[in-house]
CSV table of N, CA, C and O in Angstrom, one decimal:
chain,number,residue,atom,x,y,z
A,1,MET,N,-1.3,3.5,5.9
A,1,MET,CA,-0.9,3.4,7.3
A,1,MET,C,0.2,2.4,7.5
A,1,MET,O,1.1,2.6,8.3
A,2,LYS,N,0.2,1.3,6.7
A,2,LYS,CA,1.2,0.3,6.9
A,2,LYS,C,2.6,0.9,6.5
A,2,LYS,O,3.6,0.5,7.0
A,3,LEU,N,2.6,1.7,5.5
A,3,LEU,CA,3.8,2.3,5.0
A,3,LEU,C,4.4,3.3,6.1
A,3,LEU,O,5.6,3.3,6.3
A,4,VAL,N,3.5,4.0,6.8
A,4,VAL,CA,4.0,4.8,7.9
A,4,VAL,C,4.6,4.0,9.0
A,4,VAL,O,5.7,4.3,9.5
A,5,VAL,N,4.0,2.9,9.4
A,5,VAL,CA,4.5,2.0,10.4
A,5,VAL,C,5.8,1.4,9.9
A,5,VAL,O,6.8,1.3,10.7
A,6,PHE,N,5.9,1.0,8.6
A,6,PHE,CA,7.1,0.4,8.1
A,6,PHE,C,8.3,1.5,8.2
A,6,PHE,O,9.4,1.1,8.6
A,7,ALA,N,8.0,2.7,7.8
A,7,ALA,CA,9.0,3.7,7.8
A,7,ALA,C,9.5,4.0,9.3
A,7,ALA,O,10.7,4.2,9.5
A,8,CYS,N,8.6,3.9,10.2
A,8,CYS,CA,8.9,4.1,11.6
A,8,CYS,C,9.8,3.0,12.1
A,8,CYS,O,10.8,3.2,12.9
A,9,LEU,N,9.4,1.7,11.7
A,9,LEU,CA,10.2,0.6,12.1
A,9,LEU,C,11.6,0.6,11.6
A,9,LEU,O,12.6,0.3,12.2
A,10,VAL,N,11.8,1.1,10.3
A,10,VAL,CA,13.1,1.2,9.7
A,10,VAL,C,13.9,2.3,10.5
A,10,VAL,O,15.1,2.1,10.8
A,11,ALA,N,13.3,3.4,10.8
A,11,ALA,CA,14.0,4.4,11.6
A,11,ALA,C,14.4,3.9,12.9
A,11,ALA,O,15.6,4.2,13.4
A,12,VAL,N,13.6,3.1,13.6
A,12,VAL,CA,14.0,2.6,14.9
A,12,VAL,C,15.1,1.6,14.8
A,12,VAL,O,16.1,1.6,15.5
A,13,ALA,N,15.0,0.7,13.8
A,13,ALA,CA,16.1,-0.3,13.6
A,13,ALA,C,17.4,0.4,13.2
A,13,ALA,O,18.4,0.0,13.7
A,14,VAL,N,17.4,1.4,12.4
A,14,VAL,CA,18.6,2.1,12.0
A,14,VAL,C,19.2,2.9,13.2
A,14,VAL,O,20.4,2.9,13.4
A,15,ALA,N,18.3,3.4,14.1
A,15,ALA,CA,18.8,4.2,15.2
A,15,ALA,C,19.2,3.3,16.4
A,15,ALA,O,19.7,3.9,17.4
A,16,ALA,N,19.0,2.0,16.4
A,16,ALA,CA,19.3,1.1,17.5
A,16,ALA,C,20.8,1.2,17.8
A,16,ALA,O,21.6,1.4,16.9
A,17,PRO,N,21.2,1.1,19.0
A,17,PRO,CA,22.6,1.2,19.4
A,17,PRO,C,23.4,0.1,18.7
A,17,PRO,O,22.9,-1.1,18.6
A,18,GLN,N,24.5,0.4,18.2
A,18,GLN,CA,25.4,-0.6,17.5
A,18,GLN,C,26.4,-1.0,18.5
A,18,GLN,O,27.1,-0.2,19.2
A,19,ILE,N,26.6,-2.3,18.7
A,19,ILE,CA,27.5,-2.9,19.7
A,19,ILE,C,28.8,-3.2,19.0
A,19,ILE,O,28.9,-4.0,18.0
A,20,ARG,N,29.9,-2.6,19.4
A,20,ARG,CA,31.2,-2.8,18.9
A,20,ARG,C,32.2,-3.1,20.1
A,20,ARG,O,32.3,-2.2,21.0
A,21,GLY,N,32.8,-4.2,20.0
A,21,GLY,CA,33.7,-4.5,21.2
A,21,GLY,C,32.9,-4.9,22.4
A,21,GLY,O,31.8,-5.5,22.3
A,22,ASP,N,33.3,-4.4,23.5
A,22,ASP,CA,32.7,-4.7,24.8
A,22,ASP,C,31.6,-3.7,25.2
A,22,ASP,O,30.8,-4.0,26.0
A,23,ALA,N,31.7,-2.5,24.7
A,23,ALA,CA,30.8,-1.5,25.2
A,23,ALA,C,29.8,-1.0,24.0
A,23,ALA,O,30.3,-0.9,22.9
A,24,PRO,N,28.5,-0.9,24.4
A,24,PRO,CA,27.6,-0.4,23.3
A,24,PRO,C,27.9,1.1,23.0
A,24,PRO,O,28.3,1.8,23.9
A,25,GLU,N,27.6,1.5,21.8
A,25,GLU,CA,27.7,2.9,21.4
A,25,GLU,C,26.3,3.5,21.3
A,25,GLU,O,25.4,3.0,20.6
A,26,TYR,N,26.1,4.5,22.1
A,26,TYR,CA,24.7,5.1,22.2
A,26,TYR,C,24.7,6.3,21.3
A,26,TYR,O,25.6,7.1,21.3
A,27,ALA,N,23.6,6.5,20.6
A,27,ALA,CA,23.4,7.6,19.7
A,27,ALA,C,22.4,8.6,20.4
A,27,ALA,O,21.4,8.2,21.1
A,28,GLU,N,22.7,9.9,20.3
A,28,GLU,CA,21.8,10.9,20.8
A,28,GLU,C,21.1,11.6,19.6
A,28,GLU,O,21.8,11.8,18.5
A,29,ILE,N,19.9,12.0,19.7
A,29,ILE,CA,19.3,12.8,18.7
A,29,ILE,C,19.8,14.2,18.8
A,29,ILE,O,19.7,14.9,19.8
A,30,ILE,N,20.4,14.7,17.7
A,30,ILE,CA,20.9,16.1,17.7
A,30,ILE,C,20.1,17.1,16.9
A,30,ILE,O,20.3,18.3,17.1
A,31,ALA,N,19.2,16.6,16.1
A,31,ALA,CA,18.3,17.5,15.4
A,31,ALA,C,17.0,16.7,15.1
A,31,ALA,O,17.0,15.5,14.8
A,32,TYR,N,15.9,17.4,15.3
A,32,TYR,CA,14.6,16.7,15.1
A,32,TYR,C,13.5,17.8,14.7
A,32,TYR,O,13.4,18.8,15.4
A,33,GLU,N,12.8,17.5,13.7
A,33,GLU,CA,11.7,18.4,13.3
A,33,GLU,C,10.5,17.5,12.9
A,33,GLU,O,10.7,16.4,12.4
A,34,ASN,N,9.3,17.9,13.3
A,34,ASN,CA,8.1,17.2,13.0
A,34,ASN,C,7.0,18.1,12.8
A,34,ASN,O,6.7,18.9,13.7
A,35,GLU,N,6.3,18.0,11.7
A,35,GLU,CA,5.1,18.9,11.4
A,35,GLU,C,4.0,18.0,10.9
A,35,GLU,O,4.3,17.1,10.0
A,36,ASP,N,2.8,18.1,11.4
A,36,ASP,CA,1.7,17.4,10.9
A,36,ASP,C,0.5,18.3,10.8
A,36,ASP,O,0.1,18.9,11.8
A,37,SER,N,0.0,18.5,9.6
A,37,SER,CA,-1.1,19.5,9.4
A,37,SER,C,-2.4,18.9,9.7
A,37,SER,O,-3.4,19.7,9.8
A,38,GLY,N,-2.5,17.6,10.0
A,38,GLY,CA,-3.8,17.0,10.4
A,38,GLY,C,-4.7,16.6,9.2
A,38,GLY,O,-5.7,16.0,9.4
A,39,ASP,N,-4.3,16.9,8.0
A,39,ASP,CA,-5.1,16.6,6.8
A,39,ASP,C,-4.4,15.5,5.9
A,39,ASP,O,-4.7,15.3,4.8
A,40,GLY,N,-3.4,14.8,6.5
A,40,GLY,CA,-2.7,13.8,5.8
A,40,GLY,C,-1.3,14.3,5.3
A,40,GLY,O,-0.5,13.5,4.8
A,41,ASN,N,-1.0,15.6,5.4
A,41,ASN,CA,0.3,16.1,5.0
A,41,ASN,C,1.1,16.2,6.3
A,41,ASN,O,0.7,16.7,7.3
A,42,PHE,N,2.4,15.7,6.1
A,42,PHE,CA,3.3,15.8,7.3
A,42,PHE,C,4.7,15.8,6.7
A,42,PHE,O,5.0,15.5,5.6
A,43,ARG,N,5.6,16.2,7.6
A,43,ARG,CA,7.1,16.2,7.4
A,43,ARG,C,7.8,15.9,8.7
A,43,ARG,O,7.3,16.3,9.7
A,44,TYR,N,8.8,15.1,8.6
A,44,TYR,CA,9.7,14.9,9.8
A,44,TYR,C,11.1,14.7,9.3
A,44,TYR,O,11.4,14.3,8.2
A,45,SER,N,12.0,15.0,10.2
A,45,SER,CA,13.4,14.7,9.9
A,45,SER,C,14.1,14.6,11.3
A,45,SER,O,13.7,15.1,12.3
A,46,PHE,N,15.2,13.8,11.3
A,46,PHE,CA,16.0,13.7,12.5
A,46,PHE,C,17.5,13.4,12.1
A,46,PHE,O,17.7,12.9,11.0
A,47,GLN,N,18.4,13.7,13.0
A,47,GLN,CA,19.8,13.4,12.8
A,47,GLN,C,20.3,12.9,14.2
A,47,GLN,O,19.9,13.5,15.2
A,48,THR,N,21.1,11.9,14.1
A,48,THR,CA,21.7,11.4,15.4
A,48,THR,C,23.2,11.7,15.5
A,48,THR,O,23.8,11.9,14.4
A,49,SER,N,23.7,11.5,16.6
A,49,SER,CA,25.2,11.8,16.9
A,49,SER,C,26.1,10.8,16.2
A,49,SER,O,27.3,11.1,16.0
A,50,ASN,N,25.6,9.6,15.8
A,50,ASN,CA,26.4,8.6,15.2
A,50,ASN,C,26.2,8.6,13.6
A,50,ASN,O,26.6,7.7,13.0
A,51,GLY,N,25.7,9.7,13.1
A,51,GLY,CA,25.6,9.9,11.6
A,51,GLY,C,24.4,9.4,10.9
A,51,GLY,O,24.4,9.3,9.7
A,52,ILE,N,23.4,9.0,11.7
A,52,ILE,CA,22.1,8.6,11.0
A,52,ILE,C,21.3,9.8,10.7
A,52,ILE,O,21.1,10.6,11.6
A,53,ASN,N,20.7,9.8,9.5
A,53,ASN,CA,19.9,10.9,9.1
A,53,ASN,C,18.6,10.3,8.4
A,53,ASN,O,18.7,9.3,7.7
A,54,GLN,N,17.5,10.9,8.7
A,54,GLN,CA,16.3,10.5,8.0
A,54,GLN,C,15.4,11.7,7.8
A,54,GLN,O,15.3,12.6,8.7
A,55,ASN,N,14.7,11.8,6.7
A,55,ASN,CA,13.7,12.8,6.5
A,55,ASN,C,12.6,12.2,5.6
A,55,ASN,O,12.9,11.3,4.7
A,56,ALA,N,11.4,12.7,5.7
A,56,ALA,CA,10.3,12.2,5.0
A,56,ALA,C,9.2,13.3,4.9
A,56,ALA,O,9.1,14.1,5.8
A,57,ARG,N,8.5,13.2,3.8
A,57,ARG,CA,7.3,14.1,3.6
A,57,ARG,C,6.2,13.2,3.1
A,57,ARG,O,6.3,12.4,2.2
A,58,GLY,N,5.0,13.3,3.8
A,58,GLY,CA,3.9,12.5,3.5
A,58,GLY,C,2.7,13.4,3.0
A,58,GLY,O,2.6,14.6,3.4
A,59,TYR,N,1.9,12.8,2.2
A,59,TYR,CA,0.7,13.5,1.7
A,59,TYR,C,-0.3,12.5,1.3
A,59,TYR,O,0.0,11.3,1.0
A,60,PRO,N,-1.6,12.8,1.3
A,60,PRO,CA,-2.7,11.9,0.9
A,60,PRO,C,-2.5,11.3,-0.5
A,60,PRO,O,-2.2,12.1,-1.4
A,61,GLY,N,-2.8,10.0,-0.6
A,61,GLY,CA,-2.7,9.4,-1.9
A,61,GLY,C,-4.0,9.4,-2.6
A,61,GLY,O,-5.1,9.6,-2.1
A,62,SER,N,-4.0,9.0,-3.9
A,62,SER,CA,-5.2,8.9,-4.7
A,62,SER,C,-6.1,7.8,-4.4
A,62,SER,O,-7.3,7.9,-4.7
A,63,GLN,N,-5.7,6.8,-3.6
A,63,GLN,CA,-6.6,5.8,-3.2
A,63,GLN,C,-6.8,5.7,-1.7
A,63,GLN,O,-7.1,4.7,-1.1
A,64,GLY,N,-6.6,6.8,-1.0
A,64,GLY,CA,-6.8,6.9,0.4
A,64,GLY,C,-5.6,6.6,1.3
A,64,GLY,O,-5.7,6.7,2.5
A,65,GLN,N,-4.5,6.2,0.7
A,65,GLN,CA,-3.3,5.8,1.4
A,65,GLN,C,-2.5,7.1,1.7
A,65,GLN,O,-2.7,8.1,1.1
A,66,SER,N,-1.5,6.9,2.5
A,66,SER,CA,-0.5,8.0,2.8
A,66,SER,C,0.7,7.7,1.8
A,66,SER,O,1.2,6.6,1.8
A,67,ASN,N,1.0,8.7,1.0
A,67,ASN,CA,2.2,8.6,0.1
A,67,ASN,C,3.3,9.2,0.9
A,67,ASN,O,3.1,10.3,1.6
A,68,ILE,N,4.5,8.7,0.8
A,68,ILE,CA,5.7,9.2,1.5
A,68,ILE,C,6.8,9.2,0.5
A,68,ILE,O,7.1,8.3,-0.2
A,69,GLU,N,7.5,10.4,0.6
A,69,GLU,CA,8.8,10.5,-0.2
A,69,GLU,C,9.9,10.8,0.9
A,69,GLU,O,9.6,11.7,1.7
A,70,GLY,N,11.0,10.2,0.8
A,70,GLY,CA,12.0,10.5,1.8
A,70,GLY,C,13.3,9.9,1.5
A,70,GLY,O,13.6,9.3,0.4
A,71,SER,N,14.2,10.0,2.5
A,71,SER,CA,15.5,9.4,2.4
A,71,SER,C,16.1,9.1,3.8
A,71,SER,O,15.6,9.7,4.8
A,72,PHE,N,17.0,8.2,3.8
A,72,PHE,CA,17.8,8.0,5.1
A,72,PHE,C,19.2,7.6,4.7
A,72,PHE,O,19.5,7.2,3.6
A,73,SER,N,20.1,7.8,5.7
A,73,SER,CA,21.5,7.5,5.5
A,73,SER,C,22.1,7.1,6.8
A,73,SER,O,21.6,7.5,7.9
A,74,PHE,N,23.1,6.3,6.8
A,74,PHE,CA,23.8,5.8,8.0
A,74,PHE,C,25.2,5.4,7.6
A,74,PHE,O,25.4,5.0,6.5
A,75,PRO,N,26.1,5.5,8.5
A,75,PRO,CA,27.5,5.1,8.3
A,75,PRO,C,27.6,3.6,8.2
A,75,PRO,O,27.0,2.9,9.0
A,76,LEU,N,28.5,3.1,7.3
A,76,LEU,CA,28.8,1.7,7.2
A,76,LEU,C,30.1,1.4,8.0
A,76,LEU,O,30.9,2.3,8.2
A,77,ASP,N,30.3,0.2,8.3
A,77,ASP,CA,31.5,-0.2,9.0
A,77,ASP,C,32.8,0.1,8.3
A,77,ASP,O,33.9,0.3,8.9
A,78,ASP,N,32.7,0.1,6.9
A,78,ASP,CA,33.9,0.4,6.1
A,78,ASP,C,34.2,1.9,5.9
A,78,ASP,O,35.1,2.2,5.1
A,79,GLY,N,33.4,2.7,6.5
A,79,GLY,CA,33.7,4.2,6.4
A,79,GLY,C,32.8,4.9,5.4
A,79,GLY,O,32.7,6.1,5.3
A,80,ARG,N,32.1,4.1,4.5
A,80,ARG,CA,31.2,4.7,3.5
A,80,ARG,C,29.9,5.0,4.2
A,80,ARG,O,29.7,4.6,5.3
A,81,THR,N,29.1,5.7,3.5
A,81,THR,CA,27.7,6.1,4.0
A,81,THR,C,26.7,5.4,3.1
A,81,THR,O,26.8,5.5,1.9
A,82,ALA,N,25.7,4.8,3.7
A,82,ALA,CA,24.6,4.2,3.0
A,82,ALA,C,23.6,5.3,2.8
A,82,ALA,O,23.1,5.8,3.7
A,83,ASP,N,23.3,5.6,1.5
A,83,ASP,CA,22.2,6.5,1.2
A,83,ASP,C,21.1,5.9,0.5
A,83,ASP,O,21.3,5.2,-0.5
A,84,VAL,N,19.9,6.1,1.0
A,84,VAL,CA,18.7,5.5,0.3
A,84,VAL,C,17.6,6.6,0.2
A,84,VAL,O,17.3,7.3,1.2
A,85,THR,N,17.1,6.7,-1.0
A,85,THR,CA,15.9,7.6,-1.2
A,85,THR,C,14.8,6.6,-1.6
A,85,THR,O,15.0,5.5,-2.1
A,86,TYR,N,13.5,7.1,-1.3
A,86,TYR,CA,12.4,6.2,-1.5
A,86,TYR,C,11.1,7.0,-1.8
A,86,TYR,O,11.0,8.1,-1.4
A,87,ILE,N,10.2,6.3,-2.5
A,87,ILE,CA,8.9,6.7,-2.6
A,87,ILE,C,8.0,5.5,-2.2
A,87,ILE,O,8.3,4.4,-2.6
A,88,ALA,N,7.0,5.8,-1.4
A,88,ALA,CA,6.0,4.8,-1.0
A,88,ALA,C,4.6,5.3,-1.4
A,88,ALA,O,4.2,6.3,-0.8
A,89,ASP,N,4.0,4.7,-2.3
A,89,ASP,CA,2.7,5.2,-2.8
A,89,ASP,C,1.8,4.1,-3.3
A,89,ASP,O,2.1,2.9,-2.9
A,90,GLU,N,0.8,4.3,-4.1
A,90,GLU,CA,0.0,3.3,-4.6
A,90,GLU,C,0.7,2.2,-5.4
A,90,GLU,O,0.2,1.1,-5.6
A,91,ASN,N,1.9,2.5,-5.8
A,91,ASN,CA,2.7,1.5,-6.5
A,91,ASN,C,3.7,0.8,-5.6
A,91,ASN,O,4.6,0.0,-6.1
A,92,GLY,N,3.6,0.9,-4.3
A,92,GLY,CA,4.4,0.2,-3.4
A,92,GLY,C,5.6,1.0,-2.9
A,92,GLY,O,5.8,2.2,-3.2
A,93,PHE,N,6.5,0.3,-2.2
A,93,PHE,CA,7.7,0.9,-1.7
A,93,PHE,C,8.8,0.8,-2.8
A,93,PHE,O,9.1,-0.3,-3.3
A,94,GLN,N,9.4,2.0,-3.2
A,94,GLN,CA,10.3,2.0,-4.3
A,94,GLN,C,11.6,2.7,-3.8
A,94,GLN,O,11.8,3.9,-4.0
A,95,PRO,N,12.5,1.9,-3.3
A,95,PRO,CA,13.8,2.5,-2.8
A,95,PRO,C,14.8,2.6,-4.0
A,95,PRO,O,14.7,1.9,-5.0
A,96,GLN,N,15.7,3.5,-3.8
A,96,GLN,CA,16.8,3.7,-4.7
A,96,GLN,C,18.1,3.9,-4.0
A,96,GLN,O,18.1,4.7,-3.0
A,97,SER,N,19.1,3.1,-4.3
A,97,SER,CA,20.4,3.2,-3.6
A,97,SER,C,21.4,2.5,-4.4
A,97,SER,O,21.1,1.5,-5.1
A,98,ASP,N,22.7,2.9,-4.4
A,98,ASP,CA,23.8,2.2,-5.0
A,98,ASP,C,24.0,0.9,-4.3
A,98,ASP,O,24.7,0.0,-4.9
A,99,LEU,N,23.5,0.7,-3.1
A,99,LEU,CA,23.7,-0.5,-2.3
A,99,LEU,C,22.7,-1.6,-2.7
A,99,LEU,O,22.9,-2.8,-2.3
A,100,ILE,N,21.7,-1.3,-3.4
A,100,ILE,CA,20.6,-2.3,-3.7
A,100,ILE,C,21.2,-3.1,-4.9
A,100,ILE,O,21.5,-2.5,-6.0
A,101,PRO,N,21.2,-4.4,-4.8
A,101,PRO,CA,21.7,-5.2,-5.9
A,101,PRO,C,20.8,-5.1,-7.2
A,101,PRO,O,19.6,-4.9,-7.1
A,102,VAL,N,21.5,-5.1,-8.3
A,102,VAL,CA,20.7,-5.1,-9.6
A,102,VAL,C,20.9,-6.4,-10.3
A,102,VAL,O,22.1,-6.9,-10.4
A,103,ALA,N,19.8,-7.0,-10.8
A,103,ALA,CA,19.9,-8.2,-11.5
A,103,ALA,C,20.7,-8.0,-12.8
A,103,ALA,O,20.6,-7.0,-13.4
A,104,PRO,N,21.4,-9.1,-13.2
A,104,PRO,CA,22.1,-9.0,-14.5
A,104,PRO,C,21.0,-8.9,-15.7
A,104,PRO,O,19.9,-9.4,-15.5
A,105,PRO,N,21.4,-8.4,-16.8
A,105,PRO,CA,20.5,-8.4,-18.0
A,105,PRO,C,20.1,-9.8,-18.4
A,105,PRO,O,20.9,-10.8,-18.2
A,106,ASN,N,18.9,-10.0,-18.9
A,106,ASN,CA,18.4,-11.3,-19.4
A,106,ASN,C,19.3,-11.7,-20.6
A,106,ASN,O,19.7,-10.9,-21.4
A,107,PRO,N,19.6,-13.0,-20.7
A,107,PRO,CA,20.3,-13.6,-21.8
A,107,PRO,C,19.5,-13.3,-23.1
A,107,PRO,O,18.2,-13.2,-23.0
A,108,ALA,N,20.1,-13.4,-24.2
A,108,ALA,CA,19.5,-13.1,-25.5
A,108,ALA,C,18.3,-14.0,-25.8
A,108,ALA,O,17.2,-13.6,-26.2
A,109,HIS,N,18.4,-15.3,-25.4
A,109,HIS,CA,17.3,-16.3,-25.7
A,109,HIS,C,16.1,-16.0,-24.8
A,109,HIS,O,15.0,-16.2,-25.2
A,110,VAL,N,16.3,-15.4,-23.6
A,110,VAL,CA,15.2,-15.0,-22.8
A,110,VAL,C,14.4,-13.8,-23.4
A,110,VAL,O,13.2,-13.8,-23.4
A,111,GLU,N,15.2,-12.9,-23.8
A,111,GLU,CA,14.6,-11.7,-24.5
A,111,GLU,C,13.8,-12.1,-25.7
A,111,GLU,O,12.7,-11.6,-26.0
A,112,GLU,N,14.3,-13.1,-26.5
A,112,GLU,CA,13.6,-13.5,-27.7
A,112,GLU,C,12.3,-14.2,-27.3
A,112,GLU,O,11.2,-14.0,-27.9
A,113,LEU,N,12.3,-15.0,-26.2
A,113,LEU,CA,11.1,-15.7,-25.7
A,113,LEU,C,10.1,-14.6,-25.2
A,113,LEU,O,8.9,-14.8,-25.4
A,114,LEU,N,10.6,-13.6,-24.5
A,114,LEU,CA,9.6,-12.6,-24.0
A,114,LEU,C,9.0,-11.8,-25.2
A,114,LEU,O,7.8,-11.4,-25.1
A,115,GLN,N,9.7,-11.6,-26.3
A,115,GLN,CA,9.1,-11.0,-27.5
A,115,GLN,C,8.1,-11.9,-28.1
A,115,GLN,O,7.0,-11.4,-28.5
A,116,ILE,N,8.3,-13.2,-28.1
A,116,ILE,CA,7.3,-14.1,-28.7
A,116,ILE,C,6.0,-14.1,-27.8
A,116,ILE,O,4.9,-14.1,-28.3
A,117,VAL,N,6.2,-14.1,-26.5
A,117,VAL,CA,5.0,-14.0,-25.6
A,117,VAL,C,4.3,-12.7,-25.8
A,117,VAL,O,3.0,-12.7,-25.9
A,118,ALA,N,5.0,-11.6,-26.0
A,118,ALA,CA,4.3,-10.3,-26.2
A,118,ALA,C,3.5,-10.4,-27.5
A,118,ALA,O,2.4,-9.9,-27.6
A,119,GLN,N,4.1,-11.0,-28.5
A,119,GLN,CA,3.4,-11.1,-29.8
A,119,GLN,C,2.1,-12.0,-29.7
A,119,GLN,O,1.0,-11.7,-30.2
A,120,LEU,N,2.2,-13.1,-28.9
A,120,LEU,CA,1.1,-14.0,-28.7
A,120,LEU,C,0.0,-13.3,-27.9
A,120,LEU,O,-1.2,-13.4,-28.2
A,121,LYS,N,0.4,-12.5,-26.9
A,121,LYS,CA,-0.6,-11.7,-26.1
A,121,LYS,C,-1.3,-10.7,-27.0
A,121,LYS,O,-2.5,-10.5,-26.9
A,122,ALA,N,-0.6,-10.1,-27.9
A,122,ALA,CA,-1.2,-9.1,-28.8
A,122,ALA,C,-2.2,-9.8,-29.7
A,122,ALA,O,-3.1,-9.1,-30.2
A,123,GLN,N,-2.0,-11.1,-30.0
A,123,GLN,CA,-2.9,-11.8,-30.9
A,123,GLN,C,-4.1,-12.4,-30.1
A,123,GLN,O,-4.9,-13.1,-30.6
A,124,GLY,N,-4.1,-12.2,-28.7
A,124,GLY,CA,-5.2,-12.6,-27.9
A,124,GLY,C,-4.9,-13.9,-27.1
A,124,GLY,O,-5.8,-14.5,-26.5
A,125,ALA,N,-3.7,-14.4,-27.1
A,125,ALA,CA,-3.4,-15.7,-26.4
A,125,ALA,C,-3.5,-15.4,-24.9
A,125,ALA,O,-3.2,-14.3,-24.4
A,126,GLN,N,-4.0,-16.5,-24.2
A,126,GLN,CA,-4.1,-16.4,-22.7
A,126,GLN,C,-3.6,-17.7,-22.1
A,126,GLN,O,-3.6,-18.7,-22.8
A,127,TRP,N,-3.1,-17.6,-20.9
A,127,TRP,CA,-2.6,-18.7,-20.2
A,127,TRP,C,-3.3,-18.8,-18.8
A,127,TRP,O,-3.6,-17.8,-18.2
A,128,ASN,N,-3.4,-20.1,-18.3
A,128,ASN,CA,-3.9,-20.2,-16.9
A,128,ASN,C,-2.8,-20.0,-15.9
A,128,ASN,O,-1.6,-19.8,-16.3
A,129,ASP,N,-3.1,-20.2,-14.6
A,129,ASP,CA,-2.1,-19.9,-13.6
A,129,ASP,C,-1.0,-21.0,-13.5
A,129,ASP,O,-0.1,-20.9,-12.8
A,130,GLN,N,-1.2,-22.1,-14.3
A,130,GLN,CA,-0.2,-23.1,-14.4
A,130,GLN,C,0.7,-23.0,-15.5
A,130,GLN,O,1.6,-23.8,-15.8
A,131,GLY,N,0.5,-21.9,-16.3
A,131,GLY,CA,1.3,-21.6,-17.5
A,131,GLY,C,0.9,-22.3,-18.8
A,131,GLY,O,1.6,-22.3,-19.8
A,132,GLU,N,-0.3,-22.9,-18.7
A,132,GLU,CA,-0.8,-23.7,-19.9
A,132,GLU,C,-1.6,-22.7,-20.7
A,132,GLU,O,-2.5,-22.0,-20.2
A,133,ARG,N,-1.4,-22.8,-22.0
A,133,ARG,CA,-2.2,-21.9,-22.9
A,133,ARG,C,-3.6,-22.4,-23.0
A,133,ARG,O,-3.9,-23.6,-23.1
A,134,ILE,N,-4.6,-21.5,-22.8
A,134,ILE,CA,-6.0,-21.9,-22.8
A,134,ILE,C,-6.8,-21.5,-24.0
A,134,ILE,O,-8.0,-21.7,-24.1
A,135,ASN,N,-6.2,-20.8,-25.0
A,135,ASN,CA,-6.9,-20.5,-26.2
A,135,ASN,C,-5.9,-20.4,-27.4
A,135,ASN,O,-4.7,-20.4,-27.3
């Protein structure tokens, strides 16, 4: 349910009028589809006159939640289009877009330390929530 509310809030935020200069620019909905089968399965899509598009398909999840797969796009001020696809399921909200920053790779010494930790875990080592080894 929280994911459906979040998706709706994103849609409303994206469709909000953009103010440029002295006059607001209003968007009109030029295409809209909405299907709800009543059993947890649904689909919707819309398109606005200012280039905003969204579509989503929802279905019941394995743990009683609503799973949603969808995408949205909107024009950016520099003329490009922001495209985002996402899955929201028991693993959380998982967006994909070229606009989402990606962390740089770990330095070699960090990878080495992670391998040491993995080896220690395989040998049964455990740590408390303060990072202190307890066995």
